[in-house]
CSV table of C-alpha atoms in Angstrom, one decimal:
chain,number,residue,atom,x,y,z
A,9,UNK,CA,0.0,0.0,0.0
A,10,UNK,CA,1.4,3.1,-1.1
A,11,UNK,CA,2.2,5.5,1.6
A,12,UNK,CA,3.3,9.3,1.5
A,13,UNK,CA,4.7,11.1,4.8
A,14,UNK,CA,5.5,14.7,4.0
A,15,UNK,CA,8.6,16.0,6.3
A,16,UNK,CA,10.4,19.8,6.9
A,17,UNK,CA,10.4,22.4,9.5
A,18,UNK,CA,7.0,24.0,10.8
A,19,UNK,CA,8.1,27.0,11.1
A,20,UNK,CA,9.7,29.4,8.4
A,21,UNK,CA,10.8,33.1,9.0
A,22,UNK,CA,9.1,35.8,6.5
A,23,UNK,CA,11.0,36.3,3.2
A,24,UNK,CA,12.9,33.2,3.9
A,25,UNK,CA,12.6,29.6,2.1
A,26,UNK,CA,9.9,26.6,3.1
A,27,UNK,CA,11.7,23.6,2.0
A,28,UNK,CA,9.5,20.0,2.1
A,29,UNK,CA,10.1,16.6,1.4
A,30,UNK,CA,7.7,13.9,0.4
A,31,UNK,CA,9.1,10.6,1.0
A,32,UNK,CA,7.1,7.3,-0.4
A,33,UNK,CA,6.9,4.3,0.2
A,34,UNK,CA,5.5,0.7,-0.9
A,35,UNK,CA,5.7,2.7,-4.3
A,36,UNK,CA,8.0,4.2,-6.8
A,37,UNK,CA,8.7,7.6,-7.9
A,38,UNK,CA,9.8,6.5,-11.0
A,39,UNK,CA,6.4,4.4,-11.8
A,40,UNK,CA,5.8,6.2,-15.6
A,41,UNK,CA,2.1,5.7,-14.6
A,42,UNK,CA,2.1,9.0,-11.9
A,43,UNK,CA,3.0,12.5,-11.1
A,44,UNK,CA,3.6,13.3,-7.6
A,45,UNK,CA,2.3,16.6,-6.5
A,46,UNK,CA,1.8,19.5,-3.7
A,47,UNK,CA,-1.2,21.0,-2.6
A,48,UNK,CA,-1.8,23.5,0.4
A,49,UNK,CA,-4.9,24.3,2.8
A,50,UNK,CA,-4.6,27.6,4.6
A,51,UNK,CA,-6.1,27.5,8.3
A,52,UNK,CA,-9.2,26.7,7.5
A,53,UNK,CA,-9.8,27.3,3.8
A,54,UNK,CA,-9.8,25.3,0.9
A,55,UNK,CA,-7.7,23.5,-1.4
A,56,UNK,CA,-5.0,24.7,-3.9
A,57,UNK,CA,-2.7,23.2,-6.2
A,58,UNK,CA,1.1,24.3,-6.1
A,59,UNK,CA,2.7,21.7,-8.7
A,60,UNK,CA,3.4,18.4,-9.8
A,61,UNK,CA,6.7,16.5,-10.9
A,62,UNK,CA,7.1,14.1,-13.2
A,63,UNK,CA,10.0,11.0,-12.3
A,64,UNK,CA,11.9,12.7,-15.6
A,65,UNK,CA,12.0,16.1,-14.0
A,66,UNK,CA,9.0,17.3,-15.9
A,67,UNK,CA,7.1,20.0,-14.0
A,68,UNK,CA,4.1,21.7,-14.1
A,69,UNK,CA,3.3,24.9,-11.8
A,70,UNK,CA,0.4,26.6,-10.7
A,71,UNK,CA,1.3,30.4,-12.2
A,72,UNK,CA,0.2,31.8,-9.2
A,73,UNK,CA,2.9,30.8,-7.4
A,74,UNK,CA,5.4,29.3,-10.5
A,75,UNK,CA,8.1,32.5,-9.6
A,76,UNK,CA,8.4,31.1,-6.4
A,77,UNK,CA,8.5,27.0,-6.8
A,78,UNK,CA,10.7,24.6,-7.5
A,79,UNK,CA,10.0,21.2,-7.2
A,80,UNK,CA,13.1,18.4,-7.7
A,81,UNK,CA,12.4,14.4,-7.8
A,82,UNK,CA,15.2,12.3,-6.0
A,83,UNK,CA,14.6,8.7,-7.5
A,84,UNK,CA,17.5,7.2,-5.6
A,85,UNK,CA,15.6,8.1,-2.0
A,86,UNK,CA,12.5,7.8,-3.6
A,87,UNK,CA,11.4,10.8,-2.9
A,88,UNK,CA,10.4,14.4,-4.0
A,89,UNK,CA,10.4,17.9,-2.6
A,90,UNK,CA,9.3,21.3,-2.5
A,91,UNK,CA,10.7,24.5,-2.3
A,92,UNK,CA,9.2,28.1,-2.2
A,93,UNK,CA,10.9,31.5,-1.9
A,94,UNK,CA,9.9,34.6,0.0
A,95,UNK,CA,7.3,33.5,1.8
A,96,UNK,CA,5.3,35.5,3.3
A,97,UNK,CA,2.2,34.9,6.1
A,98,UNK,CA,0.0,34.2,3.1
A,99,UNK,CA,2.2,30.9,3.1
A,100,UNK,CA,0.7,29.3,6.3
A,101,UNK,CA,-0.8,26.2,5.4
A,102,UNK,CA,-1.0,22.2,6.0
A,103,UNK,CA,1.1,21.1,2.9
A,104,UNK,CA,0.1,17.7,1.2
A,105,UNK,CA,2.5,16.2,-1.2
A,106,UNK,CA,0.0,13.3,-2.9
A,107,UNK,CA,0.3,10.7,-6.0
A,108,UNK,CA,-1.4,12.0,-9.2
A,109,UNK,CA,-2.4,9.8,-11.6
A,110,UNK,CA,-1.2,10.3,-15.7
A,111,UNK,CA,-3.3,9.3,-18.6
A,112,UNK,CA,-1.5,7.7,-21.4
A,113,UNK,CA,-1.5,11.2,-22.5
A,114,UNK,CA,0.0,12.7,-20.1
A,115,UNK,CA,-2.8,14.1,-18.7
A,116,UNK,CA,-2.7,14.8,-15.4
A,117,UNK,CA,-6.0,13.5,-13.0
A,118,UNK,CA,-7.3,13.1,-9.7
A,119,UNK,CA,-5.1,12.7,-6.7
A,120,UNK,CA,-4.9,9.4,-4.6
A,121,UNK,CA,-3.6,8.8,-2.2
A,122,UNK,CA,-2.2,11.9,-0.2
A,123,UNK,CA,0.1,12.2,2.7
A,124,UNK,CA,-0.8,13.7,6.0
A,125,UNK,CA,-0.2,16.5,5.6
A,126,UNK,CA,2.4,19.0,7.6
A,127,UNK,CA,1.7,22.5,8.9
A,128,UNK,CA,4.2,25.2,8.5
A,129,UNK,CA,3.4,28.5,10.2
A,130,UNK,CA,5.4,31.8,8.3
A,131,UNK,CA,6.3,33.7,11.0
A,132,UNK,CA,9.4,35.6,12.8
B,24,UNK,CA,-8.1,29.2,-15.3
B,25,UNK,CA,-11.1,26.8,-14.3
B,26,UNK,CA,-13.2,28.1,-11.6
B,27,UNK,CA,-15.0,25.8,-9.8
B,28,UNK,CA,-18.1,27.1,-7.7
B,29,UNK,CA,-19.4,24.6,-4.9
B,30,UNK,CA,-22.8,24.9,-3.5
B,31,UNK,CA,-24.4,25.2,-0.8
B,32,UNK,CA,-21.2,26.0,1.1
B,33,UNK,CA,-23.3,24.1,4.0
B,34,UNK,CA,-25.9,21.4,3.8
B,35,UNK,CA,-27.4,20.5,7.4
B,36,UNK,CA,-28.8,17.1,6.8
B,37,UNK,CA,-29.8,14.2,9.2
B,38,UNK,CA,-28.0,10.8,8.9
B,39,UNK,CA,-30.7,8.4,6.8
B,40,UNK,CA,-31.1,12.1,4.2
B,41,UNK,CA,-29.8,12.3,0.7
B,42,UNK,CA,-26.9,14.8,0.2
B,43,UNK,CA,-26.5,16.7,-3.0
B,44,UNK,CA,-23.9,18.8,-4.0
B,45,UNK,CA,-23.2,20.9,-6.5
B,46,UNK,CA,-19.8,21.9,-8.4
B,47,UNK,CA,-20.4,24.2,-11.4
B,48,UNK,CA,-17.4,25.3,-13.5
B,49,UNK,CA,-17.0,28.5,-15.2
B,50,UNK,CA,-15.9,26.6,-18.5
B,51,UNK,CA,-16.5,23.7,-20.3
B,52,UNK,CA,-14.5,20.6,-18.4
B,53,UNK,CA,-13.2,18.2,-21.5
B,54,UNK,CA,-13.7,14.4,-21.6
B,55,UNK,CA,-15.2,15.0,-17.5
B,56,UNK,CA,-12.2,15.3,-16.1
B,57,UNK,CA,-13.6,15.9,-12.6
B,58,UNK,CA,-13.0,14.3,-9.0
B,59,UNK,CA,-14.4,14.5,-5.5
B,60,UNK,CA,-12.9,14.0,-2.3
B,61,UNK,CA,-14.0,14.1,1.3
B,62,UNK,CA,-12.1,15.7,4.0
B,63,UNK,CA,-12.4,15.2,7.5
B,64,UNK,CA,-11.2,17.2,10.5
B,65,UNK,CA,-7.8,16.6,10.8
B,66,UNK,CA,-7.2,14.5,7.8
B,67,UNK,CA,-6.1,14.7,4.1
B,68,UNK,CA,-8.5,14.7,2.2
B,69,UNK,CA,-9.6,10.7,0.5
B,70,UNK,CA,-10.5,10.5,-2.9
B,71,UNK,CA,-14.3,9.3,-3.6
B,72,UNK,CA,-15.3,9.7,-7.2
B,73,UNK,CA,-13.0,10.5,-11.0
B,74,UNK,CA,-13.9,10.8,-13.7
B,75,UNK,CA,-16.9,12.3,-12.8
B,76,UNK,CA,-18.7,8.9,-12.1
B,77,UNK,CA,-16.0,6.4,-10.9
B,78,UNK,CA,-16.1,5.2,-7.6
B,79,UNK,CA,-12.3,5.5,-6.3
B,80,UNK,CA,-11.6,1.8,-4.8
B,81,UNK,CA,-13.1,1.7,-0.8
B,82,UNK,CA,-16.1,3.9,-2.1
B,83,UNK,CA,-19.3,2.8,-0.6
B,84,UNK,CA,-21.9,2.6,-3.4
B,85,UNK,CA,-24.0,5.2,-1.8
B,86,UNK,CA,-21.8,8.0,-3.1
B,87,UNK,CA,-22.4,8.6,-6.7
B,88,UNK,CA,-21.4,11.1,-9.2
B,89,UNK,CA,-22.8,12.8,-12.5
B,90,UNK,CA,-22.5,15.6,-14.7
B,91,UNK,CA,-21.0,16.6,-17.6
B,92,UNK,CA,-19.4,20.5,-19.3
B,93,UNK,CA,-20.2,22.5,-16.4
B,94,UNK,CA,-22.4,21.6,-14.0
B,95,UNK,CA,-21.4,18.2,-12.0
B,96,UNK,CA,-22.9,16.7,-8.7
B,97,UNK,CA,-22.2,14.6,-6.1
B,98,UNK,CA,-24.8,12.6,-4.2
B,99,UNK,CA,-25.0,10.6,-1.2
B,100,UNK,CA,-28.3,8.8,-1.2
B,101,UNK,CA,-28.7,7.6,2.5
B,102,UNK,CA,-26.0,9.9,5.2
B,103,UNK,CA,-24.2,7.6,7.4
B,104,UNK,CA,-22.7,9.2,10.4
B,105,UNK,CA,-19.3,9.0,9.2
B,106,UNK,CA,-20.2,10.7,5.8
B,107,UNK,CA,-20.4,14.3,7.7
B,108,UNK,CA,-17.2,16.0,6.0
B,109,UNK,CA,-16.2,18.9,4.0
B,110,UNK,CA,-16.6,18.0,0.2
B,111,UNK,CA,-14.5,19.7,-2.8
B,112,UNK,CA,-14.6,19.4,-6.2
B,113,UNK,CA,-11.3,18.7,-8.5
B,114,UNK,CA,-10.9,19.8,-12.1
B,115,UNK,CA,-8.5,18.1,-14.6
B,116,UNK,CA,-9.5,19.2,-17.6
B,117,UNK,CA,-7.2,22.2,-18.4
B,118,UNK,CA,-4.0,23.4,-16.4
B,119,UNK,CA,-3.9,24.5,-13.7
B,120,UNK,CA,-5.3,22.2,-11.7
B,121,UNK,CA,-7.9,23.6,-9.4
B,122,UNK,CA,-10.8,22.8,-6.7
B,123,UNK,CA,-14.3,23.8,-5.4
B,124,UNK,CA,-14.2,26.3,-2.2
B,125,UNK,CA,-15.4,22.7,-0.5
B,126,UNK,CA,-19.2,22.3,0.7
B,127,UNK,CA,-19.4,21.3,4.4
B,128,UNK,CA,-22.0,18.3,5.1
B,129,UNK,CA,-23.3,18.5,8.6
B,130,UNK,CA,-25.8,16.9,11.4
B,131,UNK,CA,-28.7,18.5,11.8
């Protein structure tokens, strides 16, 4: 069963950098069938999608934040990661990394399963 | 971008009720390309229907899905007391990737 346990510091200064990682397990982050992604929920809002990695290094962003995120696969720890520049309060949010499943296309769809989740608080 | 507008934010149901919530998109969603998942307090959220009408594996057959371009819906036809979440809408259709504000489902 395919489990994903998100992992980084809870805390982050303002203008400084939130780095995550999403490590897996009883899976592969080099299956060709998946994308592995990040989505945030602020305190008590809803959903939104940062970006998704692909085991080759393909990306894609949300523009909202794409000036701001990186996102880098590690296939030999089998995991991924997140970073994201100058954050501000506006950052605080539980972070989900979760697997994304690819059409033959390339499409990306839904999301399944997701990790936990971790809360990181923006603040000096 | 795909907006996604989920209504009513809250439904106040009692358990043995059918749910039914709405997601309509402010365009046209190609080939369906729409999930739902329930969150509960304190958890990720789980994945319960994609492709608009696909039970996700674990899915109790009570929870089905329909819709098609913009308007989509998810119903529950009898509430079970462990069905009383927050529910959001997905869109795949287009990049980027974006979800429903979330409709809360609670006890009357």
């Amino acid at each position: 069963q395919l489990q994903l346990q998100e992992s980084g510091p809870g805390l982050v200064k303002p203008s400084e950098t939130l780095s995550l990682t999403c490590s897996v397990s009883g899976g592969s982050v080099s299956s060709p069938s998946y994308y592995w992604g990040w989505i945030r929920q602020p305190p008590g809002k809803g959903l939104e999608w940062i970006a998704i990695i692909y085991f080759s290094g393909s990306t894609f962003y949300n523009p909202s934040l794409e000036s701001r995120v990186t996102l880098s696969v590690d296939t030999s720890k089998n995991h991924f990661s997140l970073k994201l520049t100058s954050v501000t309060a506006a950052d605080t949010a539980t972070y989900f990394c979760a697997r994304q499943s690819r059409s033959i296309t390339g499409t990306p769809e839904w999301f399944d399963p997701w990790g936990q989740g971790t809360l990181v608080t923006v603040s000096s | 971008e795909i907006v996604l507008t989920q209504s009513p934010g809250t439904l106040s149901l009692s358990p043995g009720e059918r749910a039914t919530l709405s997601c309509r998109a402010s365009q046209f969603i190609s080939s369906s390309y729409l999930a739902w998942y329930q969150q509960k307090v304190g958890q990720a959220p789980r994945l319960l229907i994609k492709a608009t009408t696909s039970r996700a594996r674990g899915t109790p057959d009570r929870f089905s899905g329909s819709g098609s371009g913009t308007d989509f819906t998810l119903s529950i036809s009898r509430l079970e007391p462990e069905d009383f979440a927050v529910y959001y809408c997905q869109q795949y259709g287009s990049l980027p990737l974006t979800f429903g504000g979330g409709t809360k489902v609670e006890i009357k």
